[in-house]
Short mmCIF file of C-alpha atoms in Angstrom, two decimals:
data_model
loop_
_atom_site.label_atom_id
_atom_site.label_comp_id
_atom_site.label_asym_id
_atom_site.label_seq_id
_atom_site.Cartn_x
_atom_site.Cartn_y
_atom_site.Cartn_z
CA UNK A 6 45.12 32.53 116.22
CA UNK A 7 42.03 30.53 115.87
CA UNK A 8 39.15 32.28 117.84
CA UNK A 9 35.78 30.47 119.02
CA UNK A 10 33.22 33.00 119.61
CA UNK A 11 29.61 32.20 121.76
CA UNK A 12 27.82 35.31 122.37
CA UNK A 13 24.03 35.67 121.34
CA UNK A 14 22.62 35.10 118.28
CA UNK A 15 18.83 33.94 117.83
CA UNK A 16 17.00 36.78 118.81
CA UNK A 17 14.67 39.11 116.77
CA UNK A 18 16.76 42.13 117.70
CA UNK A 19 19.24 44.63 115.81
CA UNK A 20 21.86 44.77 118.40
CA UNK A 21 22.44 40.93 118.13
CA UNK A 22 23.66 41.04 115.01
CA UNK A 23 25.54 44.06 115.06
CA UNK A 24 27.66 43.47 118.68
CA UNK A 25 28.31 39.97 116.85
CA UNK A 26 29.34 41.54 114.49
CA UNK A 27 31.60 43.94 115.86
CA UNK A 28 32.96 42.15 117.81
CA UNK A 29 34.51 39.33 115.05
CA UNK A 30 35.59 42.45 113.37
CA UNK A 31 38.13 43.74 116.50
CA UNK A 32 39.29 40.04 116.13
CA UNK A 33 39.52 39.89 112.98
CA UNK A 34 41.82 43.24 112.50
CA UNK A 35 43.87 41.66 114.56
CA UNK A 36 44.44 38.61 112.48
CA UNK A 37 42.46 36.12 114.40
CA UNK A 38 40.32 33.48 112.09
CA UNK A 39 36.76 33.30 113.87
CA UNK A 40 34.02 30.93 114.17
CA UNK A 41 30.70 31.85 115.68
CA UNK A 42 28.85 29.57 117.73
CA UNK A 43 25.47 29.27 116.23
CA UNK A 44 23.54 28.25 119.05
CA UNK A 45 20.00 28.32 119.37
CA UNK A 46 18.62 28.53 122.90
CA UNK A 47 16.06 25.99 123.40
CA UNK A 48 13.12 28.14 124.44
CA UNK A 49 13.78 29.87 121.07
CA UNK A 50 13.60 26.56 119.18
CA UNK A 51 10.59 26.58 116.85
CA UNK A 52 9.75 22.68 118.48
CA UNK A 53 9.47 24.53 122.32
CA UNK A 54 7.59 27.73 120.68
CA UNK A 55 4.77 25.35 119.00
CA UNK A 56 4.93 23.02 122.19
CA UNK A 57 3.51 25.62 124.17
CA UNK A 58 0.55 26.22 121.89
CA UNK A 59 0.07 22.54 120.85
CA UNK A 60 -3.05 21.84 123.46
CA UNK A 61 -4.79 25.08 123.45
CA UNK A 62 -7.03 24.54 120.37
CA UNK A 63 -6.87 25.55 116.78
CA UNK A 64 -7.12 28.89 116.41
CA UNK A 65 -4.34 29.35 119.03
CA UNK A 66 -1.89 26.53 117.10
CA UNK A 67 -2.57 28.56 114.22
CA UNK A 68 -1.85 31.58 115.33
CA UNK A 69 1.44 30.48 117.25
CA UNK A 70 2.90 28.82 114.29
CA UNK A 71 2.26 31.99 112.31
CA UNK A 72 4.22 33.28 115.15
CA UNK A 73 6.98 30.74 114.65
CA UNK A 74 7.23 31.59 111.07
CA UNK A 75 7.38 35.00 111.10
CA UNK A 76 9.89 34.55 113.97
CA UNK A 77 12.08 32.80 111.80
CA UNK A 78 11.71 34.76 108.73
CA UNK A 79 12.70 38.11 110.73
CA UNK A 80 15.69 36.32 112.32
CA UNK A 81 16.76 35.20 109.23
CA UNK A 82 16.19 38.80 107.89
CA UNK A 83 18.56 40.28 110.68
CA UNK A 84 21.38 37.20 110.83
CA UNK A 85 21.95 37.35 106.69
CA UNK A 86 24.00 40.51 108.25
CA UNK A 87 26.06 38.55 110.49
CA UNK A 88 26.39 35.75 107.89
CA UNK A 89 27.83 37.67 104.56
CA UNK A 90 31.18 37.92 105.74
CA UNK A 91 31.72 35.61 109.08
CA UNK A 92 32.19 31.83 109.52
CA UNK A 93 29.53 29.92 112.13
CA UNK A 94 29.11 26.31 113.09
CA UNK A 95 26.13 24.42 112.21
CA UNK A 96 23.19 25.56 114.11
CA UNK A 97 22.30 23.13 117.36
CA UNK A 98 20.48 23.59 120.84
CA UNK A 99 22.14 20.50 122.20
CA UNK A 100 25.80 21.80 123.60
CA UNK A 101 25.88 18.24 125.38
CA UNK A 102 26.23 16.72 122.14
CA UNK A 103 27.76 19.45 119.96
CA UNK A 104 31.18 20.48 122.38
CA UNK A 105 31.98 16.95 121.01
CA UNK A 106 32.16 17.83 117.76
CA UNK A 107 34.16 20.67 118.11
CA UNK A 108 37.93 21.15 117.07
CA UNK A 109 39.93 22.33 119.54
CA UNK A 110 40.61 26.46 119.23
CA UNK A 111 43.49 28.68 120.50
CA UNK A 112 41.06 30.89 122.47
CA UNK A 113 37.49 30.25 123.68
CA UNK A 114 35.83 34.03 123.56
CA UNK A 115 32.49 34.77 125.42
CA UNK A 116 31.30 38.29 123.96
CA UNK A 117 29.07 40.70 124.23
CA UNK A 118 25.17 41.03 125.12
CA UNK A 119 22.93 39.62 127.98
CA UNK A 120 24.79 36.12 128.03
CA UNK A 121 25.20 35.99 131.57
CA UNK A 122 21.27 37.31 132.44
CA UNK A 123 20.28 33.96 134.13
CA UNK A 124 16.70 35.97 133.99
CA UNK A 125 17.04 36.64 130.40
CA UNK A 126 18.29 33.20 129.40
CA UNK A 127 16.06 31.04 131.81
CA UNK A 128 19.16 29.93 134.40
CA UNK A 129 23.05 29.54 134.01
CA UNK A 130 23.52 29.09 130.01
CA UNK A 131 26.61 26.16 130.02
CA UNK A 132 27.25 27.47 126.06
CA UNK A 133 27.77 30.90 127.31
CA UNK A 134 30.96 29.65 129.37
CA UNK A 135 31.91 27.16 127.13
CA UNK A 136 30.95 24.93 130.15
CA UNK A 137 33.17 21.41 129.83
CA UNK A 138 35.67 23.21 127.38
CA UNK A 139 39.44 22.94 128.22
CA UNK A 140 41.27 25.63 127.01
CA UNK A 141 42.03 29.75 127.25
CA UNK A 142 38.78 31.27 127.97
CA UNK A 143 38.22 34.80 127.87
CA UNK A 144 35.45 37.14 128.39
CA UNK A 145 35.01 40.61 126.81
CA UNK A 146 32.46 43.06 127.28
CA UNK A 147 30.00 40.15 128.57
CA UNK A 148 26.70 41.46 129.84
CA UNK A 149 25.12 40.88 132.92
CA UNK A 150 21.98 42.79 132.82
CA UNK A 151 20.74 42.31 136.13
CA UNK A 152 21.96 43.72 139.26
CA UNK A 153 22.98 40.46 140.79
CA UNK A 154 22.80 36.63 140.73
CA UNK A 155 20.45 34.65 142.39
CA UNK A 156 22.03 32.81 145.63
CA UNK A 157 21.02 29.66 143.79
CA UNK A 158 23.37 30.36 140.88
CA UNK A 159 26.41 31.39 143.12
CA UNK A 160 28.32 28.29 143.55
CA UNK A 161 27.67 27.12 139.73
CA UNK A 162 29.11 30.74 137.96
CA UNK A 163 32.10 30.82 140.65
CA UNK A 164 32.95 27.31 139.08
CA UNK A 165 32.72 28.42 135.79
CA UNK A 166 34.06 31.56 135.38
CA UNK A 167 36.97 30.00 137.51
CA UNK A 168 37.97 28.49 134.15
CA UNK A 169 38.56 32.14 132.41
CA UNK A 170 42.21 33.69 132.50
CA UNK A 171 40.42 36.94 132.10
CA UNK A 172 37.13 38.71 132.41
CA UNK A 173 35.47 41.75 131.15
CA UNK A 174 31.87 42.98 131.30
CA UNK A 175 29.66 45.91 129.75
CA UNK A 176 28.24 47.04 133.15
CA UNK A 177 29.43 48.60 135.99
CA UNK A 178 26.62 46.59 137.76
CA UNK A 179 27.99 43.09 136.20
CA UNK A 180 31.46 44.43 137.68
CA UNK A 181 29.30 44.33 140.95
CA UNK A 182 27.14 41.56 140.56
CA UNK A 183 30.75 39.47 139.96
CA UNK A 184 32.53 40.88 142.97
CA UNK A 185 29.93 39.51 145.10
CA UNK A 186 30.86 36.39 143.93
CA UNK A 187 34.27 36.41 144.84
CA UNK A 188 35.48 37.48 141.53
CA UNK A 189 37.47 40.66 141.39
CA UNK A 190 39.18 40.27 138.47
CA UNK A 191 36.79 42.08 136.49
CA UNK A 192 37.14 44.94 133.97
CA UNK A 193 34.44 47.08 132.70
CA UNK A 194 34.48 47.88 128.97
CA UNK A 195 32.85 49.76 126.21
CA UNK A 196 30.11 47.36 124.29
CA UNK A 197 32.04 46.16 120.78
CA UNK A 198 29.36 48.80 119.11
CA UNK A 199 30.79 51.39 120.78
CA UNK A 200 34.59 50.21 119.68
CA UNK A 201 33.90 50.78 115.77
CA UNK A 202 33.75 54.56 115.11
CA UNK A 203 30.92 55.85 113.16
CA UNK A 204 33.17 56.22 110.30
CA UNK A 205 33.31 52.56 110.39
CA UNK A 206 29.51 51.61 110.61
CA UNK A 207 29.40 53.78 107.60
CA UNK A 208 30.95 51.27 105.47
CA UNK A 209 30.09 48.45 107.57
CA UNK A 210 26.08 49.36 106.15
CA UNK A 211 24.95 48.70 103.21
CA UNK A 212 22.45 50.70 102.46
CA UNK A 213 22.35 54.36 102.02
CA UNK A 214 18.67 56.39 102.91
CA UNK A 215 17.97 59.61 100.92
CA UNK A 216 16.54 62.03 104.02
CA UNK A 217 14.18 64.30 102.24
CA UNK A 218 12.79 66.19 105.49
CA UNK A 219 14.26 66.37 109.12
CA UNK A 220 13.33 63.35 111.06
CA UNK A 221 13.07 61.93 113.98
CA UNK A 222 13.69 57.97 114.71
CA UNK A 223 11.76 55.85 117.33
CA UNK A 224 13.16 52.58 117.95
CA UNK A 225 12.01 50.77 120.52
CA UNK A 226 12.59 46.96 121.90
CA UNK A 227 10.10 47.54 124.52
CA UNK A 228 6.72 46.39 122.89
CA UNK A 229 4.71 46.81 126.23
CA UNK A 230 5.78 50.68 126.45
CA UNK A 231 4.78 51.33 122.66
CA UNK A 232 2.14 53.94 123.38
CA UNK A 233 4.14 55.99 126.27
CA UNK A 234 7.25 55.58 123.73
CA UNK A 235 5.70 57.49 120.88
CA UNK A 236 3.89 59.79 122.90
CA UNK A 237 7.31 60.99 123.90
CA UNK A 238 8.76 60.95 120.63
CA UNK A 239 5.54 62.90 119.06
CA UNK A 240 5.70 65.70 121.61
CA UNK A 241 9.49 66.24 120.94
CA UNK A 242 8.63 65.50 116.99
CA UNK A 243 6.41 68.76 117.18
CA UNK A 244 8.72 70.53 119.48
CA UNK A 245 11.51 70.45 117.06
CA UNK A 246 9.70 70.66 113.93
CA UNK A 247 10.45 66.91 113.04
CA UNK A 248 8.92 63.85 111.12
CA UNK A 249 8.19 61.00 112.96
CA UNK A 250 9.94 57.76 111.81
CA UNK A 251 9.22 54.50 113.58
CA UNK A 252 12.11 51.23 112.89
CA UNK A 253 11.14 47.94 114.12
CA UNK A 254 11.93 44.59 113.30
CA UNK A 255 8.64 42.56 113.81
CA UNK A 256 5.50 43.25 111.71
CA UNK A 257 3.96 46.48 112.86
CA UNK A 258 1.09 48.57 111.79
CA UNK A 259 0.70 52.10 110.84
CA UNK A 260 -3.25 52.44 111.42
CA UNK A 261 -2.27 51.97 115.40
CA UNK A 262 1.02 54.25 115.77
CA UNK A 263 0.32 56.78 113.30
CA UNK A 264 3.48 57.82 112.45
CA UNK A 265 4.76 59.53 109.22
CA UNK A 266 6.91 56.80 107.97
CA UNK A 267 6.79 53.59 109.12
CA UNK A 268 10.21 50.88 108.50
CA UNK A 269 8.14 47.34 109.35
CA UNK A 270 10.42 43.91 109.08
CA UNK A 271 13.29 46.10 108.45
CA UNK A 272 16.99 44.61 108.32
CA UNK A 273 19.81 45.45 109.98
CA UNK A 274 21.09 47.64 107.30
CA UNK A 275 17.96 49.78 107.08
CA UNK A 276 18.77 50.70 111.02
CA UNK A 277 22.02 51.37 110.53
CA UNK A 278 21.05 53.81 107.84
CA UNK A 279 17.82 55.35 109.42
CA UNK A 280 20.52 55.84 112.69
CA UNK A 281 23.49 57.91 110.57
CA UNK A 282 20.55 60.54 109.04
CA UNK A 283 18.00 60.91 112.09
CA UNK A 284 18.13 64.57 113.64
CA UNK A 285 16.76 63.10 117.06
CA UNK A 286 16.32 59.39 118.56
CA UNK A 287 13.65 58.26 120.98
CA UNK A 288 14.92 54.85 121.82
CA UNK A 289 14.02 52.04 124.88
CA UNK A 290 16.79 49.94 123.88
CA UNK A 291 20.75 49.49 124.46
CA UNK A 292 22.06 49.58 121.39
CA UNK A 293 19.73 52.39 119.87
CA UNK A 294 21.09 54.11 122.74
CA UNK A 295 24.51 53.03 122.06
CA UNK A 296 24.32 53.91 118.19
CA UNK A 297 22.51 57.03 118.97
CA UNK A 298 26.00 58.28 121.02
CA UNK A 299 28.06 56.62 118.08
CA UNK A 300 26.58 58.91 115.58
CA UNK A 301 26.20 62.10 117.75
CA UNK A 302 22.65 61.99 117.74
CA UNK A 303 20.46 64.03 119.63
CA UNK A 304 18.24 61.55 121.98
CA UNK A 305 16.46 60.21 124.86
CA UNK A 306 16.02 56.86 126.26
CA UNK A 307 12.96 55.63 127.85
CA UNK A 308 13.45 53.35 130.96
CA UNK A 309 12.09 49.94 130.16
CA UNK A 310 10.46 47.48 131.66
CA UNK A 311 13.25 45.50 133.39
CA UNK A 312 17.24 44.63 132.69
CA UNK A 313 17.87 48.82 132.67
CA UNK A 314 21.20 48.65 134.35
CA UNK A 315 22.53 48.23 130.72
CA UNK A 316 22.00 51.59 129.76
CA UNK A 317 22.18 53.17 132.77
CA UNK A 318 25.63 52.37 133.36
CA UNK A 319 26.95 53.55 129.67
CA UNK A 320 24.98 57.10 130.46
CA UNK A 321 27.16 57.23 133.42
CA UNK A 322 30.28 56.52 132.15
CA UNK A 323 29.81 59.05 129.32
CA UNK A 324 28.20 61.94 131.86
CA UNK A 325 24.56 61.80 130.23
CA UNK A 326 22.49 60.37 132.64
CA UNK A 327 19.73 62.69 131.79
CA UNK A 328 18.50 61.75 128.76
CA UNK A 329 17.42 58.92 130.71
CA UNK A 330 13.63 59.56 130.89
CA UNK A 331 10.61 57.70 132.55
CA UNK A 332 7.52 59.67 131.29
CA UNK A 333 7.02 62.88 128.98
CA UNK A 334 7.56 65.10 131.85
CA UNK A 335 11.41 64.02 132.02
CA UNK A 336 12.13 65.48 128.55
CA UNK A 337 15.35 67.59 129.24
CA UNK A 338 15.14 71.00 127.36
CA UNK A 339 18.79 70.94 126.76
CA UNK A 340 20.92 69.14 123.98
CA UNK A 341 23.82 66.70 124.62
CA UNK A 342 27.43 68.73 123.96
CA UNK A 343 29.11 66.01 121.86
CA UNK A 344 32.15 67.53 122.03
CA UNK A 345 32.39 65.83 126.12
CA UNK A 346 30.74 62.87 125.20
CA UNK A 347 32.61 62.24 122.00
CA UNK A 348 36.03 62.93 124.39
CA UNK A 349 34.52 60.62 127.07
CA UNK A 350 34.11 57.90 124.42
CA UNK A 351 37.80 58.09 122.97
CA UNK A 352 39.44 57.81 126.07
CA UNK A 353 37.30 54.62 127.00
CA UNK A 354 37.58 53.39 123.59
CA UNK A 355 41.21 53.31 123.82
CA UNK A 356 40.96 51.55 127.55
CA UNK A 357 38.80 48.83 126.30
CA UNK A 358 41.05 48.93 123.48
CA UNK A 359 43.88 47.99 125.54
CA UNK A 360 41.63 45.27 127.57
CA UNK A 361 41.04 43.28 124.35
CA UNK A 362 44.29 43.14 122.79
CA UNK A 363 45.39 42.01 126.21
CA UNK A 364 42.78 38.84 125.75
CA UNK A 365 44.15 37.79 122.97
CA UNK A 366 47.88 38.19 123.68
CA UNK A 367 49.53 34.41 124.24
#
């Protein structure tokens, strides 16, 4: 079966990469050939970055188009993951123009991540449900991220997702947030991440770290919360007797977080290693918290800013809402007990197990 498969893939951001990633893999063990849509959203485009800077003077060009480059060296950094061993399509912005070029596929795939967060991706994304595509469209593990649609957007989504034979999200909020539509249909699944066993990330990486001293591993997606992030993770650092390791894409500095070691411009590999050895996790992300669970590692996660229903709803479906924390005060004194969570994640491993081989049944 020939597999077409949009999902997200231009940000600056581990979990990208690695739900893309995953989930070409589940397709691929079951003997699908996949292409990736490599689409570049056009606020993301280095010509609408620059645009915004072009008429504020000098200094602030130059310093945006530093911006841009470093933006596309770290995506490039990240993607070369994605890239070793998967097929894309030449990159583009214009779907208008580019659905015409495509061949036609057994099964049109929308996958995982915020791809239908009309917040997140400035309005109803037409590449995100293969909008003016005839064919089997599916959905699986598609995130909403917000807790519902804007009235606006109603009639528009209804239309589209009318197209799809069958639809699964990530949230039990995007469950919601579709039944208000009309759309009951809907099946809610464990993120592709969350599919692969640990066992299987641990081959999947290629990079192996040599842990020297007990650590613990802040990784954070949440720029704005930096400072209340690490103050968390140093109290529970000297708590438990740990180092304090800090993991971050982007171009960071140690003379303002002042941690012990310090993983700046890292790839995705380096995460995936740094996430297998860490003895504790402060994360304000999804996927750190999802690969934090994967690898039975002791964590919190710090409520961001906005789009939380993401990991608020996989805490609830594995029964560990609590090491959901807003401040230092909400530090729980008590470990996770892997041996329910790990139980909790089998048995909906092998439902969304089920969901996806039903997808790509004929």
């Amino acid at each position: 079966m020939k597999v077409l498969l949009t999902t997200i893939v231009d940000n600056v951001n581990y979990g990208t990469y690695l739900q893309a990633y995953a989930t070409v893999k589940l397709l691929k063990d079951r003997k699908c050939d996949v292409d990736i849509l490599n689409y570049i959203r056009y606020h993301l485009t280095p010509e609408h970055m620059l645009s915004k800077v072009k008429n504020k003077g000098v200094k602030s060009y130059l310093h945006g188009l530093i911006n841009i480059v470093l933006d596309a060296y770290m995506k490039r950094n990240l993607k070369k993951f994605l890239l070793q061993k998967n097929k894309v399509t030449p990159n583009f912005s214009d779907w208008t123009s580019f659905k015409k070029t495509l061949p036609p596929y057994d099964l049109y795939m929308v996958g995982s991540d915020q791809v239908w967060n009309t917040e997140h991706n400035h309005g109803v994304d037409g590449v995100f449900f293969f909008e003016g595509i005839s064919g089997k469209k599916v959905a699986y593990a598609s995130s909403v991220g917000i807790e519902s649609f804007q009235k606006e957007d109603y009639s528009k989504i209804q239309t589209l997702l009318s197209d799809f034979s069958k639809i699964s999200v990530r949230e039990s909020f995007g469950v919601e947030a579709l039944k208000n539509l009309g759309i009951d249909n809907v099946t809610q699944v464990l993120d592709p991440t969350l599919m692969l066993s640990k066992e299987d990330w641990r081959k999947i990486g290629k990079k192996t770290f040599r842990k020297t001293e007990p650590f613990l591993l802040v990784y954070s997606v949440e720029v704005n919360k930096d400072n209340e992030t690490i103050a968390i993770a140093r109290k529970i650092a000297k708590d438990r007797g740990l180092k304090l390791y800090l993991i971050s894409p982007y171009v960071k500095f140690n003379s303002k977080l002042k941690v012990d070691k310090l993983f700046s411009l890292a790839d995705t590999d380096t995460f995936l290693a740094l996430f297998q050895e860490a003895d504790y996790a402060v994360v304000s992300s999804f996927h750190g918290t999802a690969f934090a669970i994967n690898f039975g590692c002791q964590f919190v996660t710090v409520a961001p800013e906005r789009f939380s229903t993401r990991v608020q709803s996989i805490l609830k479906l594995l029964d560990i809402e609590n090491r959901y924390i807003h401040n230092i005060n909400d530090i729980p004194p008590f470990d996770i007990d892997y041996s329910k969570v790990n139980n909790l994640l089998e048995h909906h491993r092998a439902v969304s197990e089920t969901v996806f081989d039903s997808l790509i049944q004929n």
